[in-house]
mmCIF file of C-alpha atoms in Angstrom:
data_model
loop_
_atom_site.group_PDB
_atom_site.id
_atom_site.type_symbol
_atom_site.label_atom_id
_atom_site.label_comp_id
_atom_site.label_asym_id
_atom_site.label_seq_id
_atom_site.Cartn_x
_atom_site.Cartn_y
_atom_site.Cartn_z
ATOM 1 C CA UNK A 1 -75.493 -28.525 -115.977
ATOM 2 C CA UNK A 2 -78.220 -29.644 -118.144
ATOM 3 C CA UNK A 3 -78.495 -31.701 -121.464
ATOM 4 C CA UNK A 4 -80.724 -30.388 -123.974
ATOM 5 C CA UNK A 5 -81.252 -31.592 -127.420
ATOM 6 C CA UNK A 6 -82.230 -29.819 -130.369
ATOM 7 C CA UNK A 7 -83.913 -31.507 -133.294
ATOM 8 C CA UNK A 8 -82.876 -30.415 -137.047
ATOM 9 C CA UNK A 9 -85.970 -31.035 -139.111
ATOM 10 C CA UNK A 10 -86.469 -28.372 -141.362
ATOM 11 C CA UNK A 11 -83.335 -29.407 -143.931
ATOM 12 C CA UNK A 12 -80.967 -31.515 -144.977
ATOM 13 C CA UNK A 13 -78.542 -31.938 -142.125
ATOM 14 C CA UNK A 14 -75.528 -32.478 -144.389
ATOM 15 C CA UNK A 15 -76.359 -29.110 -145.913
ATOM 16 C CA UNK A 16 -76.885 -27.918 -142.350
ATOM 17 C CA UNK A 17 -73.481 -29.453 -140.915
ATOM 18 C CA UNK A 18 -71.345 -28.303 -143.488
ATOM 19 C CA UNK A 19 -68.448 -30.137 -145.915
ATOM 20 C CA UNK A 20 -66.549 -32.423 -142.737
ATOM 21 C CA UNK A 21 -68.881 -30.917 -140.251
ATOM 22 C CA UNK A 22 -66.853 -27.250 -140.746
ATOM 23 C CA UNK A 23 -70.359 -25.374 -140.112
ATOM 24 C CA UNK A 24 -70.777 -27.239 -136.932
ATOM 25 C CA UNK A 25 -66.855 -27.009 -135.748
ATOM 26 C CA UNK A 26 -67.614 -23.072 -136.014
ATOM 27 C CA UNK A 27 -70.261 -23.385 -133.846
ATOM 28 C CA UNK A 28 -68.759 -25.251 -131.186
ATOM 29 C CA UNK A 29 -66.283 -22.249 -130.984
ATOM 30 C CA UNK A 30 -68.513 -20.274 -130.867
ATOM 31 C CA UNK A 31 -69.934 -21.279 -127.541
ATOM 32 C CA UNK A 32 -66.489 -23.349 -126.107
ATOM 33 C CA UNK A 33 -68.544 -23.205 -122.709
ATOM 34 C CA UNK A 34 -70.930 -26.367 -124.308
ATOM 35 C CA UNK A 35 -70.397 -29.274 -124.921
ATOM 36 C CA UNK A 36 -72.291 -31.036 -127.883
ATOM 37 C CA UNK A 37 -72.283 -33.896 -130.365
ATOM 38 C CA UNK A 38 -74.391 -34.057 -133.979
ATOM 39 C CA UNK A 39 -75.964 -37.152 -134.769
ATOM 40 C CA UNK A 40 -78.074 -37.242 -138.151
ATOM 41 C CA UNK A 41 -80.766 -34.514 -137.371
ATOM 42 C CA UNK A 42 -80.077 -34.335 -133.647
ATOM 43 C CA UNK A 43 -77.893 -32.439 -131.434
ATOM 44 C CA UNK A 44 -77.368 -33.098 -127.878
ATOM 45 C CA UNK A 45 -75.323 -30.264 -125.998
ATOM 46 C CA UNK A 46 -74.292 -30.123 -122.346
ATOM 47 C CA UNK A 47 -73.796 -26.480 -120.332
ATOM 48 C CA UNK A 48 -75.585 -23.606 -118.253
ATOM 49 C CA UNK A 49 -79.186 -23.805 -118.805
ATOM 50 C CA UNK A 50 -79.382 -20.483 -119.889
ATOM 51 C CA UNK A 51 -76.064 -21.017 -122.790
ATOM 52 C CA UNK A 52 -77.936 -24.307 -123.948
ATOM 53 C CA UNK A 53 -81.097 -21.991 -124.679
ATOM 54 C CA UNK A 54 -79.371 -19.650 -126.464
ATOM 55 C CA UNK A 55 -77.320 -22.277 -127.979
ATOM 56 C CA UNK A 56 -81.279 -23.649 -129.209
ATOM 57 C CA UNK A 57 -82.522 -20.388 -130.311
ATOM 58 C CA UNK A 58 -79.246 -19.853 -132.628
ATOM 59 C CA UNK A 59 -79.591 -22.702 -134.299
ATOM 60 C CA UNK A 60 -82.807 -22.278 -134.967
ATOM 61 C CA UNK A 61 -82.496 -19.188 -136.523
ATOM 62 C CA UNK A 62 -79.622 -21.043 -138.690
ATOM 63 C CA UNK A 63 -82.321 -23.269 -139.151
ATOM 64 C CA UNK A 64 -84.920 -21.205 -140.789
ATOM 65 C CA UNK A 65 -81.990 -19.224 -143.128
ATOM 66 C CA UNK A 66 -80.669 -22.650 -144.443
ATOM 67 C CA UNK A 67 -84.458 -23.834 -145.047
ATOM 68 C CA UNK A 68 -84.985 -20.320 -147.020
ATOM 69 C CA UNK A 69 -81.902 -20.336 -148.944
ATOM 70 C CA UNK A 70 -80.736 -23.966 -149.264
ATOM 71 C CA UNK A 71 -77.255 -23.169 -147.826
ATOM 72 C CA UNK A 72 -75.284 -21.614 -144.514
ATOM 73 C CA UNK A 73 -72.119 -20.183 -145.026
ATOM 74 C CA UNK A 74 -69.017 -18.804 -142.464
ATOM 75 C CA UNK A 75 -70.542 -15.261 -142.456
ATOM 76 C CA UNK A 76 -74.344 -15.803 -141.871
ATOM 77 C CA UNK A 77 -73.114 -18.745 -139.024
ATOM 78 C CA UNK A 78 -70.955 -15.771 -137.445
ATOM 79 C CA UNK A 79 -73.761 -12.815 -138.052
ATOM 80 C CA UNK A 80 -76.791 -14.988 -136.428
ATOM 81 C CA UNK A 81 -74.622 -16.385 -133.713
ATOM 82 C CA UNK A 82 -73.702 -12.815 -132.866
ATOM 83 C CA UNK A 83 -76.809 -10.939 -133.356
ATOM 84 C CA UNK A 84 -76.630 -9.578 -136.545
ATOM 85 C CA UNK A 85 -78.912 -9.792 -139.588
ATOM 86 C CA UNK A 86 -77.198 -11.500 -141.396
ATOM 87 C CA UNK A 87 -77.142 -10.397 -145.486
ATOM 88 C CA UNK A 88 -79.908 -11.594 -147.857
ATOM 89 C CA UNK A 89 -79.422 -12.540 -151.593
ATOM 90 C CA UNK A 90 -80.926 -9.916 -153.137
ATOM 91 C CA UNK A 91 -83.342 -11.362 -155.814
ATOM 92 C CA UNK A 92 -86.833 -10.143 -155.964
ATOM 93 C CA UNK A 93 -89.021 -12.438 -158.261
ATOM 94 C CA UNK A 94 -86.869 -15.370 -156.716
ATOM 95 C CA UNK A 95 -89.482 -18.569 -156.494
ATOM 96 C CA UNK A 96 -87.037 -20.351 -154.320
ATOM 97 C CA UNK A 97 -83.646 -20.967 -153.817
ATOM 98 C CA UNK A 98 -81.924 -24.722 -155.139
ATOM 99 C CA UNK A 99 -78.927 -26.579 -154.449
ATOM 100 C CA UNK A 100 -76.259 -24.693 -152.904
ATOM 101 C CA UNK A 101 -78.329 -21.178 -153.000
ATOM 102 C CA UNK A 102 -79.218 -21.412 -156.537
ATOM 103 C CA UNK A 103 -82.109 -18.668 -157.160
ATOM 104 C CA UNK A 104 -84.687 -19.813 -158.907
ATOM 105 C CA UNK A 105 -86.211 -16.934 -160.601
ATOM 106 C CA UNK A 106 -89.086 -16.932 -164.529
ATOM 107 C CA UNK A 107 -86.229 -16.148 -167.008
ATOM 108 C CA UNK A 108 -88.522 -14.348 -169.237
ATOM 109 C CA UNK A 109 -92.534 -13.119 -168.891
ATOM 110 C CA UNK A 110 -94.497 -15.780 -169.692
ATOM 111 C CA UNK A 111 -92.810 -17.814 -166.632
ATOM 112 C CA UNK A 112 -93.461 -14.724 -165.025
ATOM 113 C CA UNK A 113 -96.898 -15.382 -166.277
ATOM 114 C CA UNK A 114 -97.072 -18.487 -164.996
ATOM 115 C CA UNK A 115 -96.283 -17.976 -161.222
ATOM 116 C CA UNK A 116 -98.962 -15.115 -161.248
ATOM 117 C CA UNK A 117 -101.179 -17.363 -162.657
ATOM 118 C CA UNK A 118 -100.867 -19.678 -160.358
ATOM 119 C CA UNK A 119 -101.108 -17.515 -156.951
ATOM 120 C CA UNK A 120 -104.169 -16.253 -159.097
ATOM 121 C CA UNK A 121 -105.978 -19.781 -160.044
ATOM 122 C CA UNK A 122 -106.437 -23.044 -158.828
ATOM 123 C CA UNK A 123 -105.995 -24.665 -162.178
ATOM 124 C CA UNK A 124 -103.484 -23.666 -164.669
ATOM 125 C CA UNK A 125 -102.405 -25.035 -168.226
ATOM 126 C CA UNK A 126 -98.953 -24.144 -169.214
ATOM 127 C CA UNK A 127 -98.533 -24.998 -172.829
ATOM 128 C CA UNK A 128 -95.403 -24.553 -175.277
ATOM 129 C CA UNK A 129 -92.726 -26.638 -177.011
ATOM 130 C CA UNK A 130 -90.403 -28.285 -175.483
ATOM 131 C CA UNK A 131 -87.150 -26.139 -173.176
ATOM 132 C CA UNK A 132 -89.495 -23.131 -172.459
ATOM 133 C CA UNK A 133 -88.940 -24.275 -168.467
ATOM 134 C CA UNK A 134 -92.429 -24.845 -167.936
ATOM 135 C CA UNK A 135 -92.215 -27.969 -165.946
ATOM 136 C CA UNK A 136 -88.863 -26.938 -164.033
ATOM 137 C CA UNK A 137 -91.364 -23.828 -163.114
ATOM 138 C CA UNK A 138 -94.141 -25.799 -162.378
ATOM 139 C CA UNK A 139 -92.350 -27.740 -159.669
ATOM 140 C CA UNK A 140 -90.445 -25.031 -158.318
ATOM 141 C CA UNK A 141 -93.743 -23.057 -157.686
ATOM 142 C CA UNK A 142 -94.787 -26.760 -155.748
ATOM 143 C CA UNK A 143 -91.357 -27.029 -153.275
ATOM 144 C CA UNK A 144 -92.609 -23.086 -152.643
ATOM 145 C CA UNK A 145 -95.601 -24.090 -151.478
ATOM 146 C CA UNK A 146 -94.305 -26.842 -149.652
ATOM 147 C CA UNK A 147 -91.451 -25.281 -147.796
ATOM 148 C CA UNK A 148 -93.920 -22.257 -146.550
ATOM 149 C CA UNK A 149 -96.181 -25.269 -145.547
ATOM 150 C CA UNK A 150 -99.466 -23.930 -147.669
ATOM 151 C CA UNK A 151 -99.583 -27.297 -148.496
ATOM 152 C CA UNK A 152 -98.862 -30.985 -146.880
ATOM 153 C CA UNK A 153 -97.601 -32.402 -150.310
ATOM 154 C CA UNK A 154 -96.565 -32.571 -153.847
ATOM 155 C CA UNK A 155 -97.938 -34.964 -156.350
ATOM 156 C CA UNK A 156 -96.211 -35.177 -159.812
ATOM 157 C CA UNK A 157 -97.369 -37.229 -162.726
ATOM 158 C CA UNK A 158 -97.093 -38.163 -166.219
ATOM 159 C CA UNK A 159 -98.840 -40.357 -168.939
ATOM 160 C CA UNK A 160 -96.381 -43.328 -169.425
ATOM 161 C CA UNK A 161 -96.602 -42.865 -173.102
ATOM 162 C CA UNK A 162 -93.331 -43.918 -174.988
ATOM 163 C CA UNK A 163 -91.894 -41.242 -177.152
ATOM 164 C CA UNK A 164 -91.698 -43.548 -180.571
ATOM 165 C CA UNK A 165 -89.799 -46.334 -179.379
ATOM 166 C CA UNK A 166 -90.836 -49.782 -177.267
ATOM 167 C CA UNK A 167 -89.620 -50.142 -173.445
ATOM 168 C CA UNK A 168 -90.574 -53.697 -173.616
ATOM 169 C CA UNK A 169 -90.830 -55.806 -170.312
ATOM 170 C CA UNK A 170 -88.237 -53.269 -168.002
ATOM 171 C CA UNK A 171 -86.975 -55.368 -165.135
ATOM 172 C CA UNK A 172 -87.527 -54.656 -161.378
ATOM 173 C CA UNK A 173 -90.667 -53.642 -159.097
ATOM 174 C CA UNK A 174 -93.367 -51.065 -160.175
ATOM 175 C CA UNK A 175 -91.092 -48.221 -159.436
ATOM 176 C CA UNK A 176 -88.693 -49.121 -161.372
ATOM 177 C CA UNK A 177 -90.598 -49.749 -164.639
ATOM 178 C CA UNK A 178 -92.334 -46.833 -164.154
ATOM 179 C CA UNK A 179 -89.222 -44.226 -163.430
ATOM 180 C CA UNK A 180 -88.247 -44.070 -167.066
ATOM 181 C CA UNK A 181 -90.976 -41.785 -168.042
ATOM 182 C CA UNK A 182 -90.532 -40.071 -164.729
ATOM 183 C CA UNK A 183 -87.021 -38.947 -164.733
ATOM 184 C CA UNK A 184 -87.589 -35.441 -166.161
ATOM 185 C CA UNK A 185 -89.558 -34.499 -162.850
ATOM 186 C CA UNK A 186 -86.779 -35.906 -160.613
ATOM 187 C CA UNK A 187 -84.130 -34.242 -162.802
ATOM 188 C CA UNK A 188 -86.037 -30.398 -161.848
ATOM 189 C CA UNK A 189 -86.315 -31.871 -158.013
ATOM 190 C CA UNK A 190 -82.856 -32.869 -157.474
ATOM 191 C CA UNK A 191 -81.956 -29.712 -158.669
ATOM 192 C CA UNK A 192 -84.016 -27.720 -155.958
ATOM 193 C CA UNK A 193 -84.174 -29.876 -152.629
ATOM 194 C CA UNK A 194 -80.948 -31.361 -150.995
ATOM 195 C CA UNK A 195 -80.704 -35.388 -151.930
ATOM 196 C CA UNK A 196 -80.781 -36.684 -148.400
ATOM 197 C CA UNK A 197 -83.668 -34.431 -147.747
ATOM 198 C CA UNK A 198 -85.231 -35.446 -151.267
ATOM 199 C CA UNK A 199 -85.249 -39.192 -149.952
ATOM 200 C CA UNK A 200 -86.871 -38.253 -146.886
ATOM 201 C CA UNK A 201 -90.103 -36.611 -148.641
ATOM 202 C CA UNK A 202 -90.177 -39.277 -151.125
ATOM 203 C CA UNK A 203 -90.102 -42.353 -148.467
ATOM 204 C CA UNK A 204 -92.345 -40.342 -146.247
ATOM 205 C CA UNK A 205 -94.933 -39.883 -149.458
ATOM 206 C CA UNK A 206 -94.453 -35.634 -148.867
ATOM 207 C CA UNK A 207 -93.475 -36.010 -152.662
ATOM 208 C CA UNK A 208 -95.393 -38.274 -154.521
ATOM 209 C CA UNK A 209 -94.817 -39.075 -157.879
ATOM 210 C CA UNK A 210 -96.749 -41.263 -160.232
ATOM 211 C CA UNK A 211 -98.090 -42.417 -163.296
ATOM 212 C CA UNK A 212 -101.635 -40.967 -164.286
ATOM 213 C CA UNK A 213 -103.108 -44.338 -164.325
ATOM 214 C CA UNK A 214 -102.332 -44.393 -160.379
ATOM 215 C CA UNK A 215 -104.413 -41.235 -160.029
ATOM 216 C CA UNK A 216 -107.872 -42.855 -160.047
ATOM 217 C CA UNK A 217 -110.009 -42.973 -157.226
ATOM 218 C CA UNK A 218 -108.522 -40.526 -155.444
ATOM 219 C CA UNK A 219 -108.336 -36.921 -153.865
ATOM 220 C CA UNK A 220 -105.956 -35.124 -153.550
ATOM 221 C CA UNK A 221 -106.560 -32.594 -151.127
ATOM 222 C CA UNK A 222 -103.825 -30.470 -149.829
ATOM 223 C CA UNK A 223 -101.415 -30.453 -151.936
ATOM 224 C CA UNK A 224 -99.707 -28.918 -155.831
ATOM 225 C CA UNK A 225 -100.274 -31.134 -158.278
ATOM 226 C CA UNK A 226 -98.432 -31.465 -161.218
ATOM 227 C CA UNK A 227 -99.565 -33.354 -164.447
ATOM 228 C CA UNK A 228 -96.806 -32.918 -167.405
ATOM 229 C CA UNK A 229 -96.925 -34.111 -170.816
ATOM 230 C CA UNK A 230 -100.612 -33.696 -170.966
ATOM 231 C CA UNK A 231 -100.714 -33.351 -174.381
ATOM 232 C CA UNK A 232 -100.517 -37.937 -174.301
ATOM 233 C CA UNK A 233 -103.113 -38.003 -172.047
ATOM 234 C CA UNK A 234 -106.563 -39.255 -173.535
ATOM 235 C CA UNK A 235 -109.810 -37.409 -173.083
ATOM 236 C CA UNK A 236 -111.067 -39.536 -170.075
ATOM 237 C CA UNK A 237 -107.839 -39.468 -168.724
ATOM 238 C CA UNK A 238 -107.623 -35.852 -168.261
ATOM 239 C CA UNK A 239 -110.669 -35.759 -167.510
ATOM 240 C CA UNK A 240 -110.299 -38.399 -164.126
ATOM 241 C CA UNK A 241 -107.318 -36.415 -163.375
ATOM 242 C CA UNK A 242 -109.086 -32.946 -163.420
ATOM 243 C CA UNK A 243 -111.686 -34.087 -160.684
ATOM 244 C CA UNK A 244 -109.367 -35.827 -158.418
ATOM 245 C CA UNK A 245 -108.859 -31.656 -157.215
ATOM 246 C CA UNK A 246 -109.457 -31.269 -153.603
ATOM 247 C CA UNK A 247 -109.931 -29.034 -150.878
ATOM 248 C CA UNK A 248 -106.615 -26.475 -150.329
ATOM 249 C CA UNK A 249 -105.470 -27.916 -153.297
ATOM 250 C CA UNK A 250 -103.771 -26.290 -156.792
ATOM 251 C CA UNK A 251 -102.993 -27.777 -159.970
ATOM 252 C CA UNK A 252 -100.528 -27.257 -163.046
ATOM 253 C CA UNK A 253 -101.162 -28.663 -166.358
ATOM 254 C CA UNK A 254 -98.267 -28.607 -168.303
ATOM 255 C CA UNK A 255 -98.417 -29.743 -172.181
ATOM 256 C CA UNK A 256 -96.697 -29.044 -175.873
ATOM 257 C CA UNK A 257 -99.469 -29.849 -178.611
ATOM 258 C CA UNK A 258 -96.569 -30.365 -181.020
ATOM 259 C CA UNK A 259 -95.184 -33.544 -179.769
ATOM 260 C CA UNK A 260 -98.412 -35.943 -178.920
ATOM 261 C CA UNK A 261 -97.210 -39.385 -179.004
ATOM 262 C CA UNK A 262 -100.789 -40.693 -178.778
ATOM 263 C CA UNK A 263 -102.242 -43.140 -181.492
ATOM 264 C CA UNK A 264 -103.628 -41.099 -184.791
ATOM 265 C CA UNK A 265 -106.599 -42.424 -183.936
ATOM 266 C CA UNK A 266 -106.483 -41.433 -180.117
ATOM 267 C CA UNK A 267 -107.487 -37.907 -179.513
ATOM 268 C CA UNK A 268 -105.585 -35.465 -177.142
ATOM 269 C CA UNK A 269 -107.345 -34.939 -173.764
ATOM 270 C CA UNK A 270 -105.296 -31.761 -173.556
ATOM 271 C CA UNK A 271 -106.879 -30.401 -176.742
ATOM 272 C CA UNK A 272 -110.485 -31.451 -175.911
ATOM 273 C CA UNK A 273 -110.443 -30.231 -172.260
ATOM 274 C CA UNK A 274 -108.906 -26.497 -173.741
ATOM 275 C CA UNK A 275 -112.047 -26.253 -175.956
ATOM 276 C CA UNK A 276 -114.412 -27.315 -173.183
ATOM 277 C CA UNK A 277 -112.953 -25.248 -170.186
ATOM 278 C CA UNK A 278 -112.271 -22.089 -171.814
ATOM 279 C CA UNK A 279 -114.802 -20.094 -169.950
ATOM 280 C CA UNK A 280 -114.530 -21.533 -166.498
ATOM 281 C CA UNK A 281 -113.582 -19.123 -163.838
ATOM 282 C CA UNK A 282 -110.407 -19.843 -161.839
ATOM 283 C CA UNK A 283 -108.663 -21.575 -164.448
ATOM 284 C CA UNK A 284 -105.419 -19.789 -165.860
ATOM 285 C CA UNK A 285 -103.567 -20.148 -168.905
ATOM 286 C CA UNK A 286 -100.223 -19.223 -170.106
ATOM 287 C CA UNK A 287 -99.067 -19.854 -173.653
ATOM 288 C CA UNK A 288 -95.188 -20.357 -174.723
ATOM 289 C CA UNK A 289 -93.955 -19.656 -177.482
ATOM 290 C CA UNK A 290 -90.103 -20.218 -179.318
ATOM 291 C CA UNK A 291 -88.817 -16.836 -177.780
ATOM 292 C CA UNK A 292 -89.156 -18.555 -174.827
ATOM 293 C CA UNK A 293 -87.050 -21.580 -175.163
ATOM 294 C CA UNK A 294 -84.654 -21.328 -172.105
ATOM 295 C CA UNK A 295 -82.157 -24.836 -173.478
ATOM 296 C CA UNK A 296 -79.221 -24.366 -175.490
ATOM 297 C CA UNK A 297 -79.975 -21.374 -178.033
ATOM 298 C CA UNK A 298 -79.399 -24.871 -180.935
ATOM 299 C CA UNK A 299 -82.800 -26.011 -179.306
ATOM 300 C CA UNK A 300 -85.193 -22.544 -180.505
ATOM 301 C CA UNK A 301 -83.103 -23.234 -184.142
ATOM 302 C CA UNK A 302 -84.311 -27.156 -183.858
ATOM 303 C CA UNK A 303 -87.966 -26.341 -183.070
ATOM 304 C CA UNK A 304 -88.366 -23.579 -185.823
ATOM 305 C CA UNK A 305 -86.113 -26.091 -188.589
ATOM 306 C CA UNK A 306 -89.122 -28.231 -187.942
ATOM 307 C CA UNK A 307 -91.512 -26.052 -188.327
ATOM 308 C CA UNK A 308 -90.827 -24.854 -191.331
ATOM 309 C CA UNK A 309 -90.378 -28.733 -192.794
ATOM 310 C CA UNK A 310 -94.194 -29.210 -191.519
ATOM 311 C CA UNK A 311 -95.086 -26.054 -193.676
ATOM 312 C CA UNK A 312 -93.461 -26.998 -196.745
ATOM 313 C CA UNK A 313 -95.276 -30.931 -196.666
ATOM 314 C CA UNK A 314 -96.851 -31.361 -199.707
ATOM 315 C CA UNK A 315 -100.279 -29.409 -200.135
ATOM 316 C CA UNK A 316 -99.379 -27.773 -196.721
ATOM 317 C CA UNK A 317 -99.862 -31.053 -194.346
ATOM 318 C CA UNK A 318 -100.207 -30.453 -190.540
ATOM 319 C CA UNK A 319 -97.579 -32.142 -188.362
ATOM 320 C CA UNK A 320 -98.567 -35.619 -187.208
ATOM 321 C CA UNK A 321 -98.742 -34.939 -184.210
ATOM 322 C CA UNK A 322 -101.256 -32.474 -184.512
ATOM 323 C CA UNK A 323 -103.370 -34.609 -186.872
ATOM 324 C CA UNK A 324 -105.211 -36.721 -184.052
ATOM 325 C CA UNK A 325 -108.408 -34.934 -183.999
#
C-alpha cells in the first residue's frame, strides 16, 4: 500500500468536486479498492501502487476537460474513468468556455473580426458604441491566452474618468476607491473564470487590474493587455500606455468616440493616436457599428434616438462629446 497525492491546480476545485462533493463521491466508486480524502486542491489516496497511478492519470485527464470546458459532469466522469472519449461541445469559433460550460463564441462578424485581428496583430483598437461586446471579447480572447499558457498574465485597465457625476472622497484603501470605474471588467471575468479560482489569479497578480495612471514605468512583458474606455484617455496617456508593450506581449484597445467624458478642452488620446498610427504595420483595427449592439435590442433604438437628436441640433452641431478636438 502506498499514499500518493495528487495536486488539483489547473481549476477551481469546487467546480472540480462537484455540488456536495457528488463528482468526487462518483469517483470513489469508481475505484472502491482506494481509499482517498479531498482537501482544497489536494487529494491524498491510499491503494495498490499501480490503482493509485491510474487513479492519478484519471484525474488528470478530468483535469484538463474541466480546465477546457469550465465544468465535469456524470457522463464525461464515467467516459474518462472508463476509457472513453468522452463527448465534446460542438462549437467551432468557441473563444472559450465560461461559468458552468458557457461557450463563448463573436455573435456577429466584426467580433469575428476582432479575434482574427488579434491572432493577426500585436496591437488592436476595437472601437464602437457602447453593448457591441467589445470589451467582454477583449477579455475573453485574454483568459484564452492565459488558460493555453501563451502568456503568464492579464493586465486590464481603465482611465478613472467619471461618467458626468462626482465620486467625491470614496472610503476604504486604494482598491477600493479605485473599483468603481473597474467593475465592468470584473463583471466580463466573473462571468468566464470560476470565483474561487478568480481570487486566486487576482491575489497571486496572474490578473492584474488597474487604473492607467498605475501603468507608468513599467513593462509589461508577457502578458494581454487590455486598456478600455480609451476614448477618456489623454494624448500622453495613451501614449505612456502604448510603449509600456513588451516582449511576448499583445494588446487590445478598446474605445467608443461617442461618449468621451474628457474636459472640452482636453483632447482624446484615442483620436490623436488613430490619426498618427494608421500606417504602422502590426496594428489591427476593427470598427463597430449599431448592427452590432449585442444588449437588449431597446439599447441599438437608444443609441440611434440619440443620434438623430445630435443631427437635428441647431445648424447641425456635433455631439459634445465629439467636440474636444
Amino acid at each position: 500500500m502506498i499514499e500518493r497525492i495528487v495536486i488539483i491546480d489547473k481549476v477551481d476545485p469546487v467546480s472540480f468536486y462537484g455540488v456536495n462533493n457528488s463528482n468526487m463521491h462518483l469517483v470513489r466508486n469508481l475505484f472502491p479498492k482506494l481509499r482517498m480524502a479531498a482537501r482544497g486542491s489536494v487529494i491524498k489516496v491510499i491503494g495498490d501502487d499501480a490503482e493509485t497511478a491510474e487513479f492519478e492519470k484519471k484525474i488528470k485527464e478530468l483535469e484538463d476537460y474541466c480546465a477546457r470546458f469550465n465544468k465535469l459532469t456524470e457522463d464525461v466522469i464515467l467516459d474518462i474513468v472508463k476509457g472513453k472519449a468522452p463527448a465534446e461541445p460542438r462549437h467551432d469559433d468557441v473563444i472559450i468556455y465560461g461559468i458552468n460550460g458557457k461557450p463563448i463564441s463573436p455573435r456577429n462578424a466584426n467580433q469575428a473580426g476582432l479575434v482574427r485581428e488579434f491572432n493577426a496583430n500585436d496591437l488592436t483598437f476595437a472601437l464602437g458604441p457602447a453593448g457591441t461586446g467589445k470589451t467582454y471579447i477583449a477579455i475573453a480572447l485574454a483568459v484564452k491566452a492565459l488558460k493555453n499558457r501563451e502568456v503568464r498574465k492579464i493586465i486590464l485597465s481603465r482611465p478613472a474618468v467619471e461618467a458626468g457625476e462626482k465620486l467625491g472622497f470614496l472610503p476604504g484603501d486604494m482598491k477600493d476607491k479605485i473599483d468603481p470605474y473597474l467593475q465592468p471588467l470584473y463583471d466580463a471575468l466573473e462571468d468566464m473564470i470560476p470565483a474561487v479560482k478568480l481570487k486566486e489569479y487576482m491575489e497571486s497578480n496572474v490578473i492584474q487590474i488597474a487604473p492607467l495612471a498605475f501603468m507608468r514605468g513599467r513593462t509589461l512583458n508577457d502578458a494581454v493587455i487590455v486598456l478600455d474606455e480609451a476614448q477618456n484617455t489623454t494624448v500622453h496617456q495613451i501614449k505612456m500606455f502604448l510603449t509600456r508593450l513588451g516582449t511576448n506581449a499583445k494588446m487590445i484597445i478598446t474605445g467608443d468616440a461617442t461618449q468621451i467624458d474628457l474636459p472640452r478642452s482636453v483632447q482624446s488620446g484615442l483620436l490623436q493616436a488613430l490619426r498618427v498610427l494608421k500606417d504602422v504595420p502590426g496594428i489591427g483595427k476593427v470598427e463597430f457599428g449599431k448592427k452590432d449592439i449585442v444588449r437588449h435590442a431597446l439599447v441599438q433604438r437608444i443609441v440611434e434616438a440619440y443620434e438623430r437628436f445630435d443631427k437635428e441640433k441647431p445648424g447641425g452641431q456635433a455631439p459634445e462629446s465629439e467636440t474636444e478636438e
